[in-house]
XYZ file of C-alpha atoms in Angstrom:
392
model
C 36.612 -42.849 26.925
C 39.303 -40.663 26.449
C 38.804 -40.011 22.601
C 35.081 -39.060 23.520
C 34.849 -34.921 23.574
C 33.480 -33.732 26.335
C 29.871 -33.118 25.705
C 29.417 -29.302 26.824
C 32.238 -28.620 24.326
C 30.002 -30.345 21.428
C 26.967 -28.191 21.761
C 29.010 -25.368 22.471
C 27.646 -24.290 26.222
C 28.859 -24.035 29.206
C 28.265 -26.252 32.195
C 25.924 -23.846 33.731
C 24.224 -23.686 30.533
C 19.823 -23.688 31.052
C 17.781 -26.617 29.492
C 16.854 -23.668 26.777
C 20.351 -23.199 26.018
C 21.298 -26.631 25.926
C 18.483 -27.382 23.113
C 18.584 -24.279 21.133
C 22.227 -25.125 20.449
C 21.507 -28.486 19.605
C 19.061 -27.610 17.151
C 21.664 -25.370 15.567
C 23.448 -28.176 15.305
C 21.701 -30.711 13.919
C 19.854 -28.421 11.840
C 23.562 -28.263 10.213
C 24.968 -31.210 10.329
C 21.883 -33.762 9.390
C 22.369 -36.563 7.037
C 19.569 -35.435 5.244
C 21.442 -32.089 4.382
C 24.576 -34.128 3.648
C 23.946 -36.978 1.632
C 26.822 -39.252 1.692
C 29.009 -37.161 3.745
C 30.421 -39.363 6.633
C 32.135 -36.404 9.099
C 28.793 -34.725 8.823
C 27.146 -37.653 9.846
C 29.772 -38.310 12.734
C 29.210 -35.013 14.395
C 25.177 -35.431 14.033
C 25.705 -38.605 15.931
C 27.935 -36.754 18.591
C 25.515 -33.823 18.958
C 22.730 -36.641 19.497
C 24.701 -38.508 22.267
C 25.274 -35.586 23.833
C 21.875 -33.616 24.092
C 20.663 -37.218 25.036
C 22.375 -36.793 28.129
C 22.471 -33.144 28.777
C 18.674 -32.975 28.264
C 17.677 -35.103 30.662
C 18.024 -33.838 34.281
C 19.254 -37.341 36.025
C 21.922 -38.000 33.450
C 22.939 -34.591 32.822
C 23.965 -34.759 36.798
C 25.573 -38.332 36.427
C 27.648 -37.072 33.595
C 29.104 -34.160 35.911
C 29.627 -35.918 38.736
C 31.371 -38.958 36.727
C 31.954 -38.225 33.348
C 32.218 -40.140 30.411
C 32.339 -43.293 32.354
C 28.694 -42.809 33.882
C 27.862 -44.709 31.087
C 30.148 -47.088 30.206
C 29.921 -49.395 33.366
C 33.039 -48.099 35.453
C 31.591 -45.061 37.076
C 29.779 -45.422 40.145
C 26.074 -44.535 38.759
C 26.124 -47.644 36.485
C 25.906 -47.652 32.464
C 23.576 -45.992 30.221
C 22.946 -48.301 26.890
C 22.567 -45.785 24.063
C 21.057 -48.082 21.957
C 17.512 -49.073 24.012
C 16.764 -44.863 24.297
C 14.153 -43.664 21.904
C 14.855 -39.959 20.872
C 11.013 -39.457 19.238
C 10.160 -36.842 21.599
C 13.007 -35.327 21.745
C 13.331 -34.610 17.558
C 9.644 -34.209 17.421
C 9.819 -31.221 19.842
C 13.054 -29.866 17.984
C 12.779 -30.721 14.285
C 8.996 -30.214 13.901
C 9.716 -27.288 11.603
C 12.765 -28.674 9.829
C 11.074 -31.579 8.821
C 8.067 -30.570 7.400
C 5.925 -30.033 10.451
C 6.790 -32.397 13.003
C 4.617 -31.971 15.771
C 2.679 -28.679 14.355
C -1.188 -28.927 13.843
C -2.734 -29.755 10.853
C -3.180 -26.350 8.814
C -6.707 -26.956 8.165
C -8.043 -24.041 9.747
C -8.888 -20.408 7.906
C -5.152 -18.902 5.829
C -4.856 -16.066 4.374
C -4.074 -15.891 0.804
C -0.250 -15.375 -0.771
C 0.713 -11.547 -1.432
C 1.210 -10.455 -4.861
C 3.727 -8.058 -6.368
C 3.861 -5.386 -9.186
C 4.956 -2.387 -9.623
C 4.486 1.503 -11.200
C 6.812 3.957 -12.269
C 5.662 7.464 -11.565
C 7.754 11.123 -12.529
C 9.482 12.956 -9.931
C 6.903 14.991 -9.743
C 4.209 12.885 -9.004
C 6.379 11.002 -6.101
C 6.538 14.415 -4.120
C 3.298 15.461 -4.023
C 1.276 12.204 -4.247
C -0.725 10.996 -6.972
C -3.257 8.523 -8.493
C -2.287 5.654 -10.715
C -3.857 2.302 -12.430
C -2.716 -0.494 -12.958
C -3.780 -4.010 -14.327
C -3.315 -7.287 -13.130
C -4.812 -10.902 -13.569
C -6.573 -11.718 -10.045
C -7.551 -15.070 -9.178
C -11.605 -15.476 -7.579
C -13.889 -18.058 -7.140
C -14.920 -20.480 -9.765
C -18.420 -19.247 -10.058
C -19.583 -22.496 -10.936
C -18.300 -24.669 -8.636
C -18.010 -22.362 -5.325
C -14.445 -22.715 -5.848
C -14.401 -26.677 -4.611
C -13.266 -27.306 -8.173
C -15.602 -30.521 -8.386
C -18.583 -30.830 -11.100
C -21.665 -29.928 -10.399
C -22.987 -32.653 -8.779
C -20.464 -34.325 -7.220
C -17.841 -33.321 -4.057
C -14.109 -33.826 -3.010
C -13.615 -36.520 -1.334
C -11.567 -37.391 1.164
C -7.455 -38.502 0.656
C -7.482 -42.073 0.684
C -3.388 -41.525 0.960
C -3.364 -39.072 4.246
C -6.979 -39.958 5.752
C -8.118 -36.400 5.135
C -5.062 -35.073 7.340
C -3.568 -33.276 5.027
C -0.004 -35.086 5.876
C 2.361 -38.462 5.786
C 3.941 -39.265 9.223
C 6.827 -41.644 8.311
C 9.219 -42.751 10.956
C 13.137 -43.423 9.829
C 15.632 -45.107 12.295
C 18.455 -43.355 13.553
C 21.852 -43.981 16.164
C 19.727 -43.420 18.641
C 16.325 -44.851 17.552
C 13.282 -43.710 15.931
C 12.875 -40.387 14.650
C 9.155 -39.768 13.559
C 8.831 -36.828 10.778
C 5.786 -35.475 8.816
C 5.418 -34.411 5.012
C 2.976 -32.821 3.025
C 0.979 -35.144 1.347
C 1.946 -35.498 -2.745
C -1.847 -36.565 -3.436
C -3.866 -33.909 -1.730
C -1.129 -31.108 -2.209
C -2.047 -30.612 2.033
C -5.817 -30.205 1.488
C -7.109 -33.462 2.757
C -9.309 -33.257 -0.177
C -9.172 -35.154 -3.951
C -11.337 -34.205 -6.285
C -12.223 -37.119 -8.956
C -14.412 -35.369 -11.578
C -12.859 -31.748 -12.243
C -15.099 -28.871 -12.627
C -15.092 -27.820 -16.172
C -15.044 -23.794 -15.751
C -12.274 -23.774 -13.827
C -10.269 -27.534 -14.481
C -10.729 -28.460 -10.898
C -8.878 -25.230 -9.695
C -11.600 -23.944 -8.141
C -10.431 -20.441 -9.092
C -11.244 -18.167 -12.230
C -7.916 -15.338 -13.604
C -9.293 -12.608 -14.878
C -7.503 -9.150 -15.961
C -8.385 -6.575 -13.357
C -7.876 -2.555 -13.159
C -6.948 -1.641 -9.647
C -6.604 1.821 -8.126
C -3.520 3.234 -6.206
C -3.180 6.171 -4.415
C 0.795 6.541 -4.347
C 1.388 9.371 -1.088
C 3.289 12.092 -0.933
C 6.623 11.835 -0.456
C 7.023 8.223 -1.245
C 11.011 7.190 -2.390
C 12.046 4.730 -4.942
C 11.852 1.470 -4.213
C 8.892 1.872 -1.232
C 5.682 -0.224 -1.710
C 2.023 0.769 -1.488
C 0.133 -1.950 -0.125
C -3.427 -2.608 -1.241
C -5.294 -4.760 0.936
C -6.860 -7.577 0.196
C -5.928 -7.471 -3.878
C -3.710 -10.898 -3.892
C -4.393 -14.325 -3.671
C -7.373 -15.613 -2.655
C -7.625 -17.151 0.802
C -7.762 -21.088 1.827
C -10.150 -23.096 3.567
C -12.605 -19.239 3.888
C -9.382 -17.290 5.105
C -9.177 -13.760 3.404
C -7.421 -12.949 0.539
C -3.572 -11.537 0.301
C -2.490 -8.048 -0.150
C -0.917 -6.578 -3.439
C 2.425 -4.941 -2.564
C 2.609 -2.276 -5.703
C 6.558 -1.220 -5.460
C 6.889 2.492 -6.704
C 10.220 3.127 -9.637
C 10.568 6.534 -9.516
C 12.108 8.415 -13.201
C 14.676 10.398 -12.489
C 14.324 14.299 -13.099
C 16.211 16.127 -15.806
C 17.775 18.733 -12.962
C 16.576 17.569 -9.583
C 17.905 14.537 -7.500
C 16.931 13.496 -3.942
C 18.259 12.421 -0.665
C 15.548 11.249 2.437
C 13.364 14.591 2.421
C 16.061 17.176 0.573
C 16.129 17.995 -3.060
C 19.986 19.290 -4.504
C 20.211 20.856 -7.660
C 22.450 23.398 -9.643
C 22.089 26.884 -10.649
C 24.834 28.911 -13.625
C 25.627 32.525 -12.987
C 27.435 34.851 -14.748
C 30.610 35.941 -14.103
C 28.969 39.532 -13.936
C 26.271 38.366 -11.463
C 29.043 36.622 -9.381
C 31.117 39.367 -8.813
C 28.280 42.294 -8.743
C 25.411 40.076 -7.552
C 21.613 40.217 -8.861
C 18.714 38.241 -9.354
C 18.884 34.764 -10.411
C 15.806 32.578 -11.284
C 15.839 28.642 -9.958
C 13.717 25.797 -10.980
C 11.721 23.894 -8.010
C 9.266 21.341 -7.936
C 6.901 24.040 -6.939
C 8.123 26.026 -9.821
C 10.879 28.834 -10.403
C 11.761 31.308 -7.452
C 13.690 33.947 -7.728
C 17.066 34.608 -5.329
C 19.234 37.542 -4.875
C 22.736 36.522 -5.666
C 25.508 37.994 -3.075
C 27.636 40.201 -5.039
C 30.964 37.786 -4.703
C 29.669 34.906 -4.899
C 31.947 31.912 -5.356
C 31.728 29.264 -7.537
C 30.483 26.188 -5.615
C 28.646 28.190 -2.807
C 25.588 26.437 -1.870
C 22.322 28.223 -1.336
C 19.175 26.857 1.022
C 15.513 27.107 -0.281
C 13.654 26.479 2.962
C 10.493 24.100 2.738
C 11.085 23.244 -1.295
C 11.717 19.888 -0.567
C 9.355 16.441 -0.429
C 7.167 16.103 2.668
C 6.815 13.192 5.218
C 5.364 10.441 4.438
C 3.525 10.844 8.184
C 2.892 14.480 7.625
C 2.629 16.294 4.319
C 2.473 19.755 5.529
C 6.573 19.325 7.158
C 8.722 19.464 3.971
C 12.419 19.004 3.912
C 14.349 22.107 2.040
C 16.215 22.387 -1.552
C 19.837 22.779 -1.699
C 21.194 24.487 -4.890
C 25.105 24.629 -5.716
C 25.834 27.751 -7.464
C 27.949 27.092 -10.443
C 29.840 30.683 -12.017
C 30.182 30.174 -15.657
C 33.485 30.908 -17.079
C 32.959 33.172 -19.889
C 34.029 31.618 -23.889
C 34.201 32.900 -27.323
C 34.190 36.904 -25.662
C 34.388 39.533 -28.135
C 36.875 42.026 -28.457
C 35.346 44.664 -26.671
C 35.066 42.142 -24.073
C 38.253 40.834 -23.958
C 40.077 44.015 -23.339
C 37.798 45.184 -20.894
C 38.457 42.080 -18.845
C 42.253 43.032 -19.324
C 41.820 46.136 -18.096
C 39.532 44.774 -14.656
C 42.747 42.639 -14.307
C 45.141 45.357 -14.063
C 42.682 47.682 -11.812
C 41.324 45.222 -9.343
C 41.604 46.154 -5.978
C 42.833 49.575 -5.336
C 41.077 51.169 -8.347
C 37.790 49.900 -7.399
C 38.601 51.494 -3.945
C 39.237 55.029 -5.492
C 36.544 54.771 -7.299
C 34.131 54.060 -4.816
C 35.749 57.253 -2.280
C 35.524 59.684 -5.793
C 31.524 58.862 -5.917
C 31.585 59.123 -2.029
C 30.927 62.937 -1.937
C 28.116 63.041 -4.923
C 24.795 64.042 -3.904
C 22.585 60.919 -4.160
C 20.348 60.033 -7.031
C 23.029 62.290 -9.140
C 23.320 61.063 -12.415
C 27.061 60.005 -13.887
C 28.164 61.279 -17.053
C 29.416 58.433 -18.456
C 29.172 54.671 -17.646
C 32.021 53.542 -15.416
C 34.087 50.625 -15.913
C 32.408 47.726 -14.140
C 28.828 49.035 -15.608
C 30.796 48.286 -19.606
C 32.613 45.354 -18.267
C 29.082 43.631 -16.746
C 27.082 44.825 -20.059
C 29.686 43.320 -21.882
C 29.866 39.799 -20.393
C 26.262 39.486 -20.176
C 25.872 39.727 -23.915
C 27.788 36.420 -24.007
């Protein structure tokens, strides 16, 4: 048995490895390498075969210890605890346990009882605007409800489903396939019944033996404050109706926000930009900034660089938990380099070039000594310079 692997290093576990471990990693297994997933392919099929063999003998407790004491040859007559014939062991329990949900249902209970309907999706595009502080929006949609006329059995008047001569009313086909190690029982859905048990021979005529009615619908949603592009509103209840007298779905409305002409947002902050002057940047002044609550007005710093970023506390969105905490706006101030300058303008930037610095100092310890409130004679140089670059 030399060119057998040893069966720990097939499934992947250790030799201390719990009777949990040992069949979740099987499953992982065969859920991977299963004929059924590999038509055809003949190594696939080898190593569902080895995973088989070995959870056959690592799953079971008196085996398991025969193979650790002796080995491979436990089972092929030479060890001392005897042989193990492969061949006579019937693994039904064993896949119906593990592949219940890979097959189609395995060992599951019928789903006869009470389900909820499917969810349905749509969605509404709403301004910038409207996702910060909330608003309300309608929407249509084609709903399915009960066939009035038939009380959604989808039979005439008259008559009844009866029961699936194919499944017996179960709802499902148990078929059984042979395998290495024996048979492997599996379930399916049943093609005649669709899963209901039911077959209805003479189709209601309202609804063609649906047993449901579409209709177009207007629905109202309340989109909250705060909400972000791409989030959902869900509106209970509004989807598909229910099986067997479950409750209908939900309708999952996802929200497409527009983007704004100045505005963009991150989480709970809004960032925008605001243009000075190159007069307002180097004397500072009032500046007026656009919000979603509308403009404010902030005092520039006289020296302002280009690029500086201001914070408007609380002009952000607010939580979606708590609409009274807002996040803040950021605003990048951007100084606008002045083009197309007149004359006038031109030479008096020529001369705030060659005086910058010491000049301004001089002039600011010559006005030093004047009684405030005293009015200047003339208009200095940065008063013509600022005049002159705001007319731009």
């Amino acid at each position: 048995m030399a060119d057998k692997r040893d069966y720990y290093e097939v499934l992947g576990v250790g030799k201390g490895a719990s009777d949990d471990e040992i069949k979740k990693a099987f499953r992982s297994m065969a859920k991977k390498y299963h004929p059924d997933m590999h038509p055809g392919d003949k190594e696939a099929e080898e190593k569902f075969k080895e995973a088989q063999e070995a959870y056959a003998v690592l799953s079971d407790a008196e085996k398991r210890r025969q193979y650790d004491q002796f080995g491979h040859a436990a089972f092929d007559g030479a060890g001392g605890a005897g042989g193990f014939d492969f061949s006579g062991m019937d693994m039904g329990d064993i896949f119906g346990d593990i592949f219940g949900d890979f097959f189609g249902g395995g060992r599951r209970r019928a789903n006869d009882g009470p389900m909820k309907g499917q969810n349905l999706r749509t969605s509404v595009r709403i301004t910038f605007e409207e996702a910060v502080f909330g608003c309300e929006k309608e929407i249509e949609m084609v709903l399915k409800d009960e066939c009035a006329t038939c009380h959604g059995t989808g039979a005439k008047p008259g008559t009844s489903p009866e029961t699936c001569q194919k499944c017996g009313g179960k709802g499902k086909i148990v078929y059984t396939q042979q395998s290495f190690f024996g048979t492997v029982q599996n379930v399916q859905t049943c093609p005649e019944c669709n899963g209901s048990g039911k077959v209805v021979k003479e189709k209601c005529q309202s609804c063609y033996g649906t047993g449901y009615i579409s209709s177009k619908k207007k629905i109202q949603v309340s989109i909250p404050a705060g909400i972000d592009n791409g989030q959902s509103v869900r509106i209970r209840e509004k989807g598909e109706p229910g099986v067997n007298g479950g409750p209908r779905g939900d309708l999952l409305v996802e929200v497409v926000v527009s983007r704004h002409p100045s505005l963009t947002r991150q989480d709970m902050n809004i960032f925008s930009t605001a243009r000075i002057s190159y007069a307002q940047a180097a004397l500072g002044g009032e500046i007026r900034i656009g919000t979603v609550d509308g403009d404010v007005i902030y005092e520039v710093k006289a020296g302002t660089q280009t690029g500086t970023r201001i914070r408007l506390k609380g002009k952000g969105v607010p939580s979606l938990r708590n609409k009274s905490v807002r996040g803040d706006q950021y605003v990048d101030l951007i100084v606008q380099t002045p083009a197309n300058l007149s004359q006038e303008a031109k030479e008096l930037l020529r001369q705030f070039d060659a005086v910058t610095g010491d000049s301004l100092g001089r002039g600011a310890e010559e006005n030093a000594g004047e009684p405030a409130g005293k009015p200047r004679k003339k208009k200095g140089f940065m008063d013509k310079l600022k005049e002159s670059l705001d007319d731009i």
